[in-house]
Coordinates of C-alpha atoms in Angstrom, one line a residue:
X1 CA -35.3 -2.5 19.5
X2 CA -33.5 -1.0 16.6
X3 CA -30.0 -2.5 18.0
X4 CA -31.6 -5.6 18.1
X5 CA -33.1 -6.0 14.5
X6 CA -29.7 -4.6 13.4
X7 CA -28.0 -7.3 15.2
X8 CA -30.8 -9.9 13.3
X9 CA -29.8 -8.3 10.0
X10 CA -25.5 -9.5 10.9
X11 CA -27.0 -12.9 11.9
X12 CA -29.1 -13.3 8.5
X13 CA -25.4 -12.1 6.2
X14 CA -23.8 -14.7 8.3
X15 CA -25.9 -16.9 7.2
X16 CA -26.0 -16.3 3.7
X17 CA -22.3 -16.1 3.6
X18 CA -22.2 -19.8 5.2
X19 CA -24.6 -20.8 2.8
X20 CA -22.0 -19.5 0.3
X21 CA -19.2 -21.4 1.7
X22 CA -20.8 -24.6 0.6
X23 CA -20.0 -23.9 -2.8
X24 CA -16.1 -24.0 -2.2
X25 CA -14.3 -27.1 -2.8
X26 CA -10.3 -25.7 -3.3
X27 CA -8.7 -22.7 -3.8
X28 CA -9.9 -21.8 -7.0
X29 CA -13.2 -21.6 -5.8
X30 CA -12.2 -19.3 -3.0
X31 CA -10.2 -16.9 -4.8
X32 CA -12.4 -16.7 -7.7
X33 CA -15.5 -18.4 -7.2
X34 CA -14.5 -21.0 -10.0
X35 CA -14.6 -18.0 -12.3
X36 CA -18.8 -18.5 -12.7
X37 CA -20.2 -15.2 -11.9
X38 CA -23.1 -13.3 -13.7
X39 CA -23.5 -10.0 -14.9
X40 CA -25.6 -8.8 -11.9
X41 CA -23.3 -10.4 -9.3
X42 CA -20.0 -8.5 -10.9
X43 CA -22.0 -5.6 -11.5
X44 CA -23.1 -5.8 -7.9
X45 CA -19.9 -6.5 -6.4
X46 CA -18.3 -3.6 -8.2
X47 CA -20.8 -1.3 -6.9
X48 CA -20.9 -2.3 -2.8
X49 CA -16.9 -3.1 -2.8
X50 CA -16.4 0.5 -3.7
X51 CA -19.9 2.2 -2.4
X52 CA -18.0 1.8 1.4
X53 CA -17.7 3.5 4.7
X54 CA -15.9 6.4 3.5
X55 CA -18.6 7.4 0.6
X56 CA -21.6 7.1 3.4
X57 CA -20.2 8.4 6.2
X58 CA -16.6 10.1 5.0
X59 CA -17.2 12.2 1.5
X60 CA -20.2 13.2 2.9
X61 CA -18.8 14.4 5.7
X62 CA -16.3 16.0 3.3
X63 CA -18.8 17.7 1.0
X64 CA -20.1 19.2 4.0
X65 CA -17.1 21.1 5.0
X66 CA -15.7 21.5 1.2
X67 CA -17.6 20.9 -1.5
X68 CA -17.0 18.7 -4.4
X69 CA -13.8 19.8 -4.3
X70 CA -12.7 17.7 -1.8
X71 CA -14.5 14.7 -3.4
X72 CA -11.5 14.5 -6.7
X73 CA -10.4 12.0 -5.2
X74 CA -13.4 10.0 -4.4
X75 CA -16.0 9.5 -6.0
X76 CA -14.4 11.1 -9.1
X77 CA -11.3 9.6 -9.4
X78 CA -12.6 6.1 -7.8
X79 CA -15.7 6.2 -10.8
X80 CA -13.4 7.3 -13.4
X81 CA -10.7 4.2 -12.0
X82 CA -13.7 1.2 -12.6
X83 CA -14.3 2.7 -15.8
X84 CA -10.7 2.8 -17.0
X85 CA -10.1 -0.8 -15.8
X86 CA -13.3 -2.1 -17.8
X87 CA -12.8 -0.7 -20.7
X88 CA -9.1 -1.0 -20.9
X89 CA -7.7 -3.5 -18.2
X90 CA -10.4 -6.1 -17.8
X91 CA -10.0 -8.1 -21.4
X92 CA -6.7 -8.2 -21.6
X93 CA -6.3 -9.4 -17.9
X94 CA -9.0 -11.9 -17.4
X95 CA -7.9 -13.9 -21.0
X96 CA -4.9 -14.6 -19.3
X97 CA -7.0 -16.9 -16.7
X98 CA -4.1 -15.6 -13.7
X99 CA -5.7 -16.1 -9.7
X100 CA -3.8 -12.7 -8.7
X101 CA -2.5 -9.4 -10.0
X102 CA 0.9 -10.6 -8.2
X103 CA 0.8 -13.4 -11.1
X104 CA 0.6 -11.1 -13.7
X105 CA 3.9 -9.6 -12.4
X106 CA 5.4 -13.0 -12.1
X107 CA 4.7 -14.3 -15.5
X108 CA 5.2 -10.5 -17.4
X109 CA 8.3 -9.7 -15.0
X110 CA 10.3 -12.3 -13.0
X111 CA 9.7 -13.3 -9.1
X112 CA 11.4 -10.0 -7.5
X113 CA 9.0 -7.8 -8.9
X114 CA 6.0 -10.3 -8.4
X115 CA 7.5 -10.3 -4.5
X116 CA 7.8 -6.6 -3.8
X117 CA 4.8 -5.3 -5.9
X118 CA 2.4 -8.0 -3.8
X119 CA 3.7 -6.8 -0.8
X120 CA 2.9 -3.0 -1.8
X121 CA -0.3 -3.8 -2.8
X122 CA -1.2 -5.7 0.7
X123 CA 0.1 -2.4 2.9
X124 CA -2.3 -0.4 0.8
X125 CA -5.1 -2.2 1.9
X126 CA -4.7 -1.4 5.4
X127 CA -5.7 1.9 5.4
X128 CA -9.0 1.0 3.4
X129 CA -9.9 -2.4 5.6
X130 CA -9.1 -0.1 8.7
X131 CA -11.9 2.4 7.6
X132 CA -14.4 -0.1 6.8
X133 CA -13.9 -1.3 10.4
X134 CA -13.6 2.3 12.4
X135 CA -17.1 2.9 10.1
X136 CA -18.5 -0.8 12.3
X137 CA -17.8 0.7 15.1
X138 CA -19.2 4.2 15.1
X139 CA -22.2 2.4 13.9
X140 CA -22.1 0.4 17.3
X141 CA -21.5 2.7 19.0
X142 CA -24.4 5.2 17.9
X143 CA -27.2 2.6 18.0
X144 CA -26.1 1.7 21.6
X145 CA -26.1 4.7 22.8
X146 CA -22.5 5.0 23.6
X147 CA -23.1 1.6 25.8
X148 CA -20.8 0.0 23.5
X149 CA -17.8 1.8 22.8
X150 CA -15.9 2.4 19.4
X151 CA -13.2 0.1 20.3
X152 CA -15.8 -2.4 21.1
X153 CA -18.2 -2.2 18.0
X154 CA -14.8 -2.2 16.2
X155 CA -14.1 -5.8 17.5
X156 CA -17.7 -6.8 17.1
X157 CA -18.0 -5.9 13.8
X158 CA -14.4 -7.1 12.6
X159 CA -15.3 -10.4 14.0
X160 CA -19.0 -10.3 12.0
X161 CA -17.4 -10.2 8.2
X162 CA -14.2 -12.5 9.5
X163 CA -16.6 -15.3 9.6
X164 CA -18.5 -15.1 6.7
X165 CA -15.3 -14.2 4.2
X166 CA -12.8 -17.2 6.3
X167 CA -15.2 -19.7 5.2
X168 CA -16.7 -19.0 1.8
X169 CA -13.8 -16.6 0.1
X170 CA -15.3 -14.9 -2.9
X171 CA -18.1 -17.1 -3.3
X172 CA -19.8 -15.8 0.3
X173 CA -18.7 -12.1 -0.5
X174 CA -20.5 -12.6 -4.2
X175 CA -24.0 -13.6 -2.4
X176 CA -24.3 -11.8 0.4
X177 CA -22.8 -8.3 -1.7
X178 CA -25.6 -8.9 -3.9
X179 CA -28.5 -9.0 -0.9
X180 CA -26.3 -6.4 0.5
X181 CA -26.1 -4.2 -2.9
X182 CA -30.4 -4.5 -2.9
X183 CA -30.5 -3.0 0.7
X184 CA -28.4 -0.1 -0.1
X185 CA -30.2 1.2 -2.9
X186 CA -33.9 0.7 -1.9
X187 CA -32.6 1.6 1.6
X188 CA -30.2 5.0 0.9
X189 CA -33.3 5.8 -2.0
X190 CA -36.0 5.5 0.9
X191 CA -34.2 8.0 3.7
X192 CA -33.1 10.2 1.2
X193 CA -36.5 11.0 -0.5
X194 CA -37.9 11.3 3.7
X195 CA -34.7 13.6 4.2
X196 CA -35.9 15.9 0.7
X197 CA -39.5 16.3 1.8
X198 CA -38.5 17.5 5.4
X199 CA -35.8 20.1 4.2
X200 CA -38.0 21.5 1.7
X201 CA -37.7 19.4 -1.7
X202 CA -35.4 18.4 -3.9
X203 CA -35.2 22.0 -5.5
X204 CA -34.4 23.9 -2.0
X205 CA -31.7 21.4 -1.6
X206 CA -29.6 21.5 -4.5
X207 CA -30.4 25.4 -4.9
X208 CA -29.0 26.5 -1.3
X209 CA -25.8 24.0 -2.1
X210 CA -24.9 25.6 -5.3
X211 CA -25.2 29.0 -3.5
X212 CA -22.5 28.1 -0.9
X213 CA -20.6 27.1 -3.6
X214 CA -20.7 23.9 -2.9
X215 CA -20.8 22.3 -6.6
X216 CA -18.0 23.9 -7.8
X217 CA -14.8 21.3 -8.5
X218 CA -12.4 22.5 -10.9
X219 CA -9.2 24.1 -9.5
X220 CA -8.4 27.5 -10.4
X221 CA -5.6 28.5 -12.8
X222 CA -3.0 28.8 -10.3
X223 CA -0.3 25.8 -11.4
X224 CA 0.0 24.9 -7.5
X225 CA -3.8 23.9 -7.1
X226 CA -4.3 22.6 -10.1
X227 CA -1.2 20.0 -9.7
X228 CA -2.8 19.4 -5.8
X229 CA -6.5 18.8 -7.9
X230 CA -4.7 16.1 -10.6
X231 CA -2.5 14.3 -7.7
X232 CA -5.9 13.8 -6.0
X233 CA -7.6 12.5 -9.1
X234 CA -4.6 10.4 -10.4
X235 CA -4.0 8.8 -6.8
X236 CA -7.4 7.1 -6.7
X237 CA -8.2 6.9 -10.7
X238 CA -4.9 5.3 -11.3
X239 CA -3.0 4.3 -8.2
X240 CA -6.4 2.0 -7.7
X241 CA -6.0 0.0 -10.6
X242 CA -3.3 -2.5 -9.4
X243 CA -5.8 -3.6 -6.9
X244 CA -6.7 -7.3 -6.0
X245 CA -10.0 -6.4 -5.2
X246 CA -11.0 -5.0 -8.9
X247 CA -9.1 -7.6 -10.6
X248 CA -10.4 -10.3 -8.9
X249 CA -14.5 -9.1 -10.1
X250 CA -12.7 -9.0 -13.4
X251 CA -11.6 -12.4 -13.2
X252 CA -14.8 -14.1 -11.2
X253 CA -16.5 -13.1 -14.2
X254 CA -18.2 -16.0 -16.6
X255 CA -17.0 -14.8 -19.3
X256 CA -14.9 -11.8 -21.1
X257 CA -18.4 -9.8 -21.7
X258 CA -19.3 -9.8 -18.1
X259 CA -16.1 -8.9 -17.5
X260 CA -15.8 -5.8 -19.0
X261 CA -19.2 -4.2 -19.0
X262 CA -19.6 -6.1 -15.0
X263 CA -16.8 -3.6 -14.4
X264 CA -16.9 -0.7 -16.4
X265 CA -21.1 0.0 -15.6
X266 CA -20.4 -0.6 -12.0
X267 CA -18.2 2.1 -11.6
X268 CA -21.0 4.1 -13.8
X269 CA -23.4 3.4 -11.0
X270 CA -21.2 4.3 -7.9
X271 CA -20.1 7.6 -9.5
X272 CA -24.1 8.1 -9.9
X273 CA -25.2 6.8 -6.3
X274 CA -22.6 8.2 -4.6
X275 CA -24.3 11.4 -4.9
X276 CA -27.4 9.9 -2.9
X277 CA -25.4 10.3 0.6
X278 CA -23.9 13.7 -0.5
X279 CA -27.6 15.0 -1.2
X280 CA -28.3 13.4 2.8
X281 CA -25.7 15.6 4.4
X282 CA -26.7 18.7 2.9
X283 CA -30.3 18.1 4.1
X284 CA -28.9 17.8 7.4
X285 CA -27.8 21.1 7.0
X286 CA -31.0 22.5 6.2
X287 CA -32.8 20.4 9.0
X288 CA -30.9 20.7 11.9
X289 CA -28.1 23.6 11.4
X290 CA -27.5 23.2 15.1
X291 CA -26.5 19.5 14.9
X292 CA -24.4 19.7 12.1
X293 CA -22.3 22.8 13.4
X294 CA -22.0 20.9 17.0
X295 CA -20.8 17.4 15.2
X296 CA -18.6 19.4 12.2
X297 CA -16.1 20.5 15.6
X298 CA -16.5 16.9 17.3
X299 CA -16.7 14.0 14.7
X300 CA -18.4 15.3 11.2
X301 CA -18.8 11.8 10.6
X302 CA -21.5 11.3 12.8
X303 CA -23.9 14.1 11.2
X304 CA -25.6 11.3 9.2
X305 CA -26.7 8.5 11.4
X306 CA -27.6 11.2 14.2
X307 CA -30.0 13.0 11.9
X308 CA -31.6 9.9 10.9
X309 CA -31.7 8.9 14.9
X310 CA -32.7 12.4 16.1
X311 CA -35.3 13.3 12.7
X312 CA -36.3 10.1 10.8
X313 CA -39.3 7.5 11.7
X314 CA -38.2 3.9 13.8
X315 CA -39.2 2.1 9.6
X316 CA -36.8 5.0 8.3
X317 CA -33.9 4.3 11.2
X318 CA -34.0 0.7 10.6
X319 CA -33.8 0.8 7.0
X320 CA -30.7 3.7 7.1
X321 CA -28.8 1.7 9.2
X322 CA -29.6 -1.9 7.2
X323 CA -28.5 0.0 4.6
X324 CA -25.7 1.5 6.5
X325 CA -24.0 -1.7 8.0
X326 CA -24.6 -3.5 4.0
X327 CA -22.5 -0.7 2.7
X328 CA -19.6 -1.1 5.1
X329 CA -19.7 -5.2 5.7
X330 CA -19.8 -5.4 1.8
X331 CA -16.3 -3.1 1.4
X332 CA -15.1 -5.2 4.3
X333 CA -15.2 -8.7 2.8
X334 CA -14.4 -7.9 -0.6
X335 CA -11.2 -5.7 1.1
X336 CA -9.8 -8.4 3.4
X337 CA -10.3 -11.4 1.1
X338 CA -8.2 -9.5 -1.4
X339 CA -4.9 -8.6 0.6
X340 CA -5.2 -11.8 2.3
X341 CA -5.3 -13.8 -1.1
X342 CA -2.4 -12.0 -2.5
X343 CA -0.1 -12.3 0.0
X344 CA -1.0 -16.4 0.6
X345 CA -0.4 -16.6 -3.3
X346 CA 2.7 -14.9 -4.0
X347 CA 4.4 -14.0 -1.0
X348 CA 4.2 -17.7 0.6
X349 CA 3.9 -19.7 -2.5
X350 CA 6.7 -17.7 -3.9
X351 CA 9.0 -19.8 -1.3
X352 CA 6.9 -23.0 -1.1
X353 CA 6.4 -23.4 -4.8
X354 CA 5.2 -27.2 -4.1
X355 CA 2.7 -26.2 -2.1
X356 CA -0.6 -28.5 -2.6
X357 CA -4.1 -26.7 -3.4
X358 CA -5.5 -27.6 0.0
X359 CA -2.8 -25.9 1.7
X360 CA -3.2 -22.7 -0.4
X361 CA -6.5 -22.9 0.5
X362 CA -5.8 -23.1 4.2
X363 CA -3.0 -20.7 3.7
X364 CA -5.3 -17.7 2.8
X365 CA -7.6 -18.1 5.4
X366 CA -5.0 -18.3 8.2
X367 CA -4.1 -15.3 6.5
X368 CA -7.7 -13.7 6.3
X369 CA -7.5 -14.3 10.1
X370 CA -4.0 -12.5 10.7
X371 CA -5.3 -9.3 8.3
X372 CA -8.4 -9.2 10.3
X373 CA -6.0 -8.9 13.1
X374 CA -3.7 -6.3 11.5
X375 CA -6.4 -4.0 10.8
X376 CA -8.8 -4.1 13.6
X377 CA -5.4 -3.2 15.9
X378 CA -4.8 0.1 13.1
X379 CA -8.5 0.7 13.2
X380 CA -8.6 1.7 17.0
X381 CA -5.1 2.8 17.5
X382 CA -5.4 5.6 14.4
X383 CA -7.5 9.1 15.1
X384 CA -7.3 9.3 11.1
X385 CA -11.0 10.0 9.6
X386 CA -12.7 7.6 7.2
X387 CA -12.5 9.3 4.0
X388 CA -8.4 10.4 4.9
X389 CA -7.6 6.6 5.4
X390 CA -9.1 5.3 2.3
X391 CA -7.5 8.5 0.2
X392 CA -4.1 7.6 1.9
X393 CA -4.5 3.4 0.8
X394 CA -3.4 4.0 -2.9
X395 CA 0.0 6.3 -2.7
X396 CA 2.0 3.4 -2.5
X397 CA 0.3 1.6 -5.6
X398 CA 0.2 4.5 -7.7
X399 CA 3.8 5.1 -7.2
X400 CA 5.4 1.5 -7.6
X401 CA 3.1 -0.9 -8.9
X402 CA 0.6 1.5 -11.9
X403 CA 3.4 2.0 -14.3
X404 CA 5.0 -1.9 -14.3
X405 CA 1.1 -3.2 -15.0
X406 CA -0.1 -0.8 -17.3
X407 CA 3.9 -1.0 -19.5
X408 CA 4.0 -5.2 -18.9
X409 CA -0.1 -5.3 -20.9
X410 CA 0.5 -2.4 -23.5
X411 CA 4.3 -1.7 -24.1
X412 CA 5.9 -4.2 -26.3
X413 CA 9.6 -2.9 -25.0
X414 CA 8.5 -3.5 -20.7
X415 CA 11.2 -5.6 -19.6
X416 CA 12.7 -7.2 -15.9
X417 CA 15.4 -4.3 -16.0
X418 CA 12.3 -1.2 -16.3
X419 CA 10.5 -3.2 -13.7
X420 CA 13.0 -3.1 -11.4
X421 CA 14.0 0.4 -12.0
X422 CA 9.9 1.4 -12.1
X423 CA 9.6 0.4 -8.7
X424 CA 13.2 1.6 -7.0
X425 CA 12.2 4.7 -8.9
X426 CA 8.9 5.1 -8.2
X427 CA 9.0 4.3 -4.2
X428 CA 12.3 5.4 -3.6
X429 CA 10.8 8.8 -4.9
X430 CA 7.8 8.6 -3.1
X431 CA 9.4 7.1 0.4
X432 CA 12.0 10.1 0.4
X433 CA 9.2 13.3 0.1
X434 CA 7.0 11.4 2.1
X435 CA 8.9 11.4 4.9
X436 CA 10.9 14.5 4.5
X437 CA 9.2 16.8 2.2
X438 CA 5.4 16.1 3.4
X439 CA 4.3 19.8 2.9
X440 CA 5.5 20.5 -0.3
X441 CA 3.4 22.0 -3.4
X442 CA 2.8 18.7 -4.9
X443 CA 1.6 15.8 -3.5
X444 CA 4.3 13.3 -3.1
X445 CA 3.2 10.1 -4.9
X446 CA 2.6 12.1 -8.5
X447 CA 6.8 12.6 -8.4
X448 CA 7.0 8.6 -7.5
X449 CA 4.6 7.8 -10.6
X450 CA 6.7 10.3 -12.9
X451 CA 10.1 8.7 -11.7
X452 CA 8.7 5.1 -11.9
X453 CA 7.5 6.2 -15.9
X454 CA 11.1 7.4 -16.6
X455 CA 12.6 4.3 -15.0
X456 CA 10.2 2.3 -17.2
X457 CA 11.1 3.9 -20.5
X458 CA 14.8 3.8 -19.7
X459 CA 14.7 0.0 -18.6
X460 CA 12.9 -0.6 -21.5
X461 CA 15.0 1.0 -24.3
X462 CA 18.7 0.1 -22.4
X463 CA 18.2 -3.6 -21.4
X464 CA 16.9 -6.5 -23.3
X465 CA 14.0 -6.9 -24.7
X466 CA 11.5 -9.5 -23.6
X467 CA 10.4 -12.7 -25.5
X468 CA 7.5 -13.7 -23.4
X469 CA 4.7 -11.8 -23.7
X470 CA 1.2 -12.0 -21.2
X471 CA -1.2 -14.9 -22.8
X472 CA -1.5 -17.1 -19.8
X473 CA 0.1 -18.0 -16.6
X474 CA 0.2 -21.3 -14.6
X475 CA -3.6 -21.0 -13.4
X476 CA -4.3 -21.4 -17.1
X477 CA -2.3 -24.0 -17.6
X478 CA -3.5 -26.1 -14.9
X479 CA -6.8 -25.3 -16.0
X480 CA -6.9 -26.7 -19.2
X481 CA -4.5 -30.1 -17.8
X482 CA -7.7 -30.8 -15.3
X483 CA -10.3 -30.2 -18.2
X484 CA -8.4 -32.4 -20.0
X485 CA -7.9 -35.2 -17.1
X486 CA -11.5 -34.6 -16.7

């Protein structure tokens, strides 16, 4: 029965997300939703993109076995990232009116660093797609019974959000994020005040975490962990920030208001909720010690839906794992329509410059099709965790692609020749202790982002300086020509 009324719940999001689709009529209006979107529908879409697998089923997991402080990363440094972009990122970015981050490289930079910085920022969203999809099919796989495998639920549910996000773009992943974003809260609020009153209250809880120690974040003064505690911060708080996914809330937004405080407050209410499934696990520990030692040596991912199978009423288990599958199909749309639209726009388009709006348009969703692809094949070849693949998606960003964005908006002296030695830098860096020092003291991408800063200031000081600055790009442009026509 509770299979079944899941099931209904996929059918009902693929109908909303259809519904959606009738609101597209070219590209724009996929990428971007024709740049109309409210304050609660950015605000919402900022809180379920991020609020994903990995903060249900992976940091939970994580602040089972370590505490808070193996959550820096996430939901610290992922918070503290929405804010940052808000506040700083968002108004500067959305007035120039660009359909991608890869533009903003294009029109700031030249086409080689618009190329190569597109392409890193696709690979990075492998890793968090992938989770979203491995978190599908646990969930499968758990409400079945094991009658459907992981593999399976993996190809169930990767097929599921493929056709609601191929047809309606960011218009169907605006509408059914916002159902979606309802579910989560009422739902994750509900289980969680069920899960208090059976481990002994809200007091017992929190008291027997602090005494494990399980509150405590901050490294100690030894320079090793506290370089290990800022690369896990900086990877997620900055290497997140030349993301398609949080640009394009930013630029869906109706307006430069919506925007900025869409963004920014979103990012205020995951770091807030995100605490909701870390208070779960720990009652799990108080409920059924038994459990949670047997599934913290198998798969500590599954502690959560197997106390709410094995503890909670049928209302409770149906309304954990509504909640459940909103969280992860949300993450999943908004994470493959973004990849998908960046490499369509400036990867392709880069080499067919004529190319008409309609075949954009068809472009990117031949494109959503081959991602969907891409990452359902990672999702059941890798025995990587849920919370270790998202932490892993934003290396690559943080090391080549943070430093040209954040120089090309506020640094007056940016120029093609710092781009270009940013990147070489930065990944060349990264790449080389990557693969051959992988156990050293400090994390590998904080080198890349230090050598990608040096390469910046250098470029910028030894070559020429730049005459065209970031107002608008060639979306802007067209923009106003059709309002005119019009």
């Amino acid at each position: 029965m509770l299979l079944w009324l899941v099931i209904a719940y996929l059918l009902v999001s693929i109908g909303i997300g259809l519904y959606a689709a009738m609101r597209v009529h070219n590209a724009r209006d996929y990428i971007v939703a024709g740049r109309n979107l409210p304050f609660y529908i950015v605000l919402a879409m900022v809180f379920a993109t991020w609020f994903g697998a990995e903060t249900v089923l992976g940091i939970s997991a994580t602040f089972l076995e370590e505490g808070f402080r193996g959550l820096i990363s996430d939901p610290l440094g992922a918070s503290l990232c929405l804010v940052l972009f808000g506040l700083v990122f968002a108004r500067p970015l959305y007035r120039m009116n660009l359909l991608t981050l890869g533009d903003f490289f294009r029109v700031r930079y030249n086409r080689p660093t618009e190329l190569v910085l597109s392409i890193c920022i696709v690979v990075s969203y492998l890793g968090w797609v992938s989770a979203q999809m491995t978190a599908l099919g646990l969930v499968f796989n758990v409400l079945s019974g094991d009658a459907v495998t992981m593999n399976q639920g993996i190809f169930i549910g990767a097929a599921v959000v493929l056709v609601y996000t191929l047809f309606g773009g960011m218009w169907s992943v605006a509408l059914t994020t916002f159902v979606q974003m309802i579910v989560i809260v009422l739902g994750l609020l509900y289980v969680t005040w069920l899960a208090g009153d059976m481990a002994g209250g809200f007091t017992n809880v929190v008291s027997k975490a602090a005494a494990e120690g399980k509150f405590e974040f901050l490294p100690t003064l030894d320079a090793v962990d506290m370089l290990a505690w800022i690369a896990a911060l900086l990877t997620m708080a900055l290497g997140s920030i030349p993301q398609q996914d949080v640009f394009q809330r930013v630029n869906s937004s109706r307006n430069e208001r919506v925007a900025v405080w869409g963004t920014t407050l979103g990012g205020v209410s995951y770091f807030f909720f995100a605490a909701i499934p870390l208070f779960l696990a720990y009652t799990a520990n108080i409920i059924d010690p038994q459990m949670v030692a047997r599934y913290m040596e198998e798969d500590s991912q599954l502690i959560l839906p197997n106390l709410i199978l094995g503890h909670m009423p049928f209302v409770a288990q149906v309304v954990f794992f509504g909640a459940l599958l909103s969280v992860i199909m949300s993450t999943a749309s908004g994470t493959l329509l973004a990849p998908s639209v960046t490499f369509s726009e400036n990867v392709v388009k880069g080499f067919f410059p004529n190319m008409s709006d309609r075949q954009l348009l068809l472009t990117t969703r031949i494109t959503v099709v081959a991602f969907t692809a891409l990452v359902t094949f990672y999702a059941v070849s890798t025995e990587a965790t849920i919370h270790h693949m998202v932490e892993s998606a934003y290396r690559i960003t943080l090391a080549g692609a943070f430093v040209p964005l954040a120089a090309g908006l506020f640094w007056s002296r940016a120029n093609n020749l710092g781009a270009t030695l940013a990147i070489v830098l930065g990944l060349g860096t990264w790449l080389f202790l990557e693969l051959f020092v992988p156990e050293g003291d400090i994390e590998p991408q904080l080198f890349g982002l230090a050598a990608s800063a040096v390469g910046m200031v250098v470029g910028g000081f030894v070559g020429p300086r730049t005459h065209h600055r970031p107002h608008a790009g060639h979306h802007h442009a067209a923009a106003a020509t059709h309002h005119l026509a019009r």
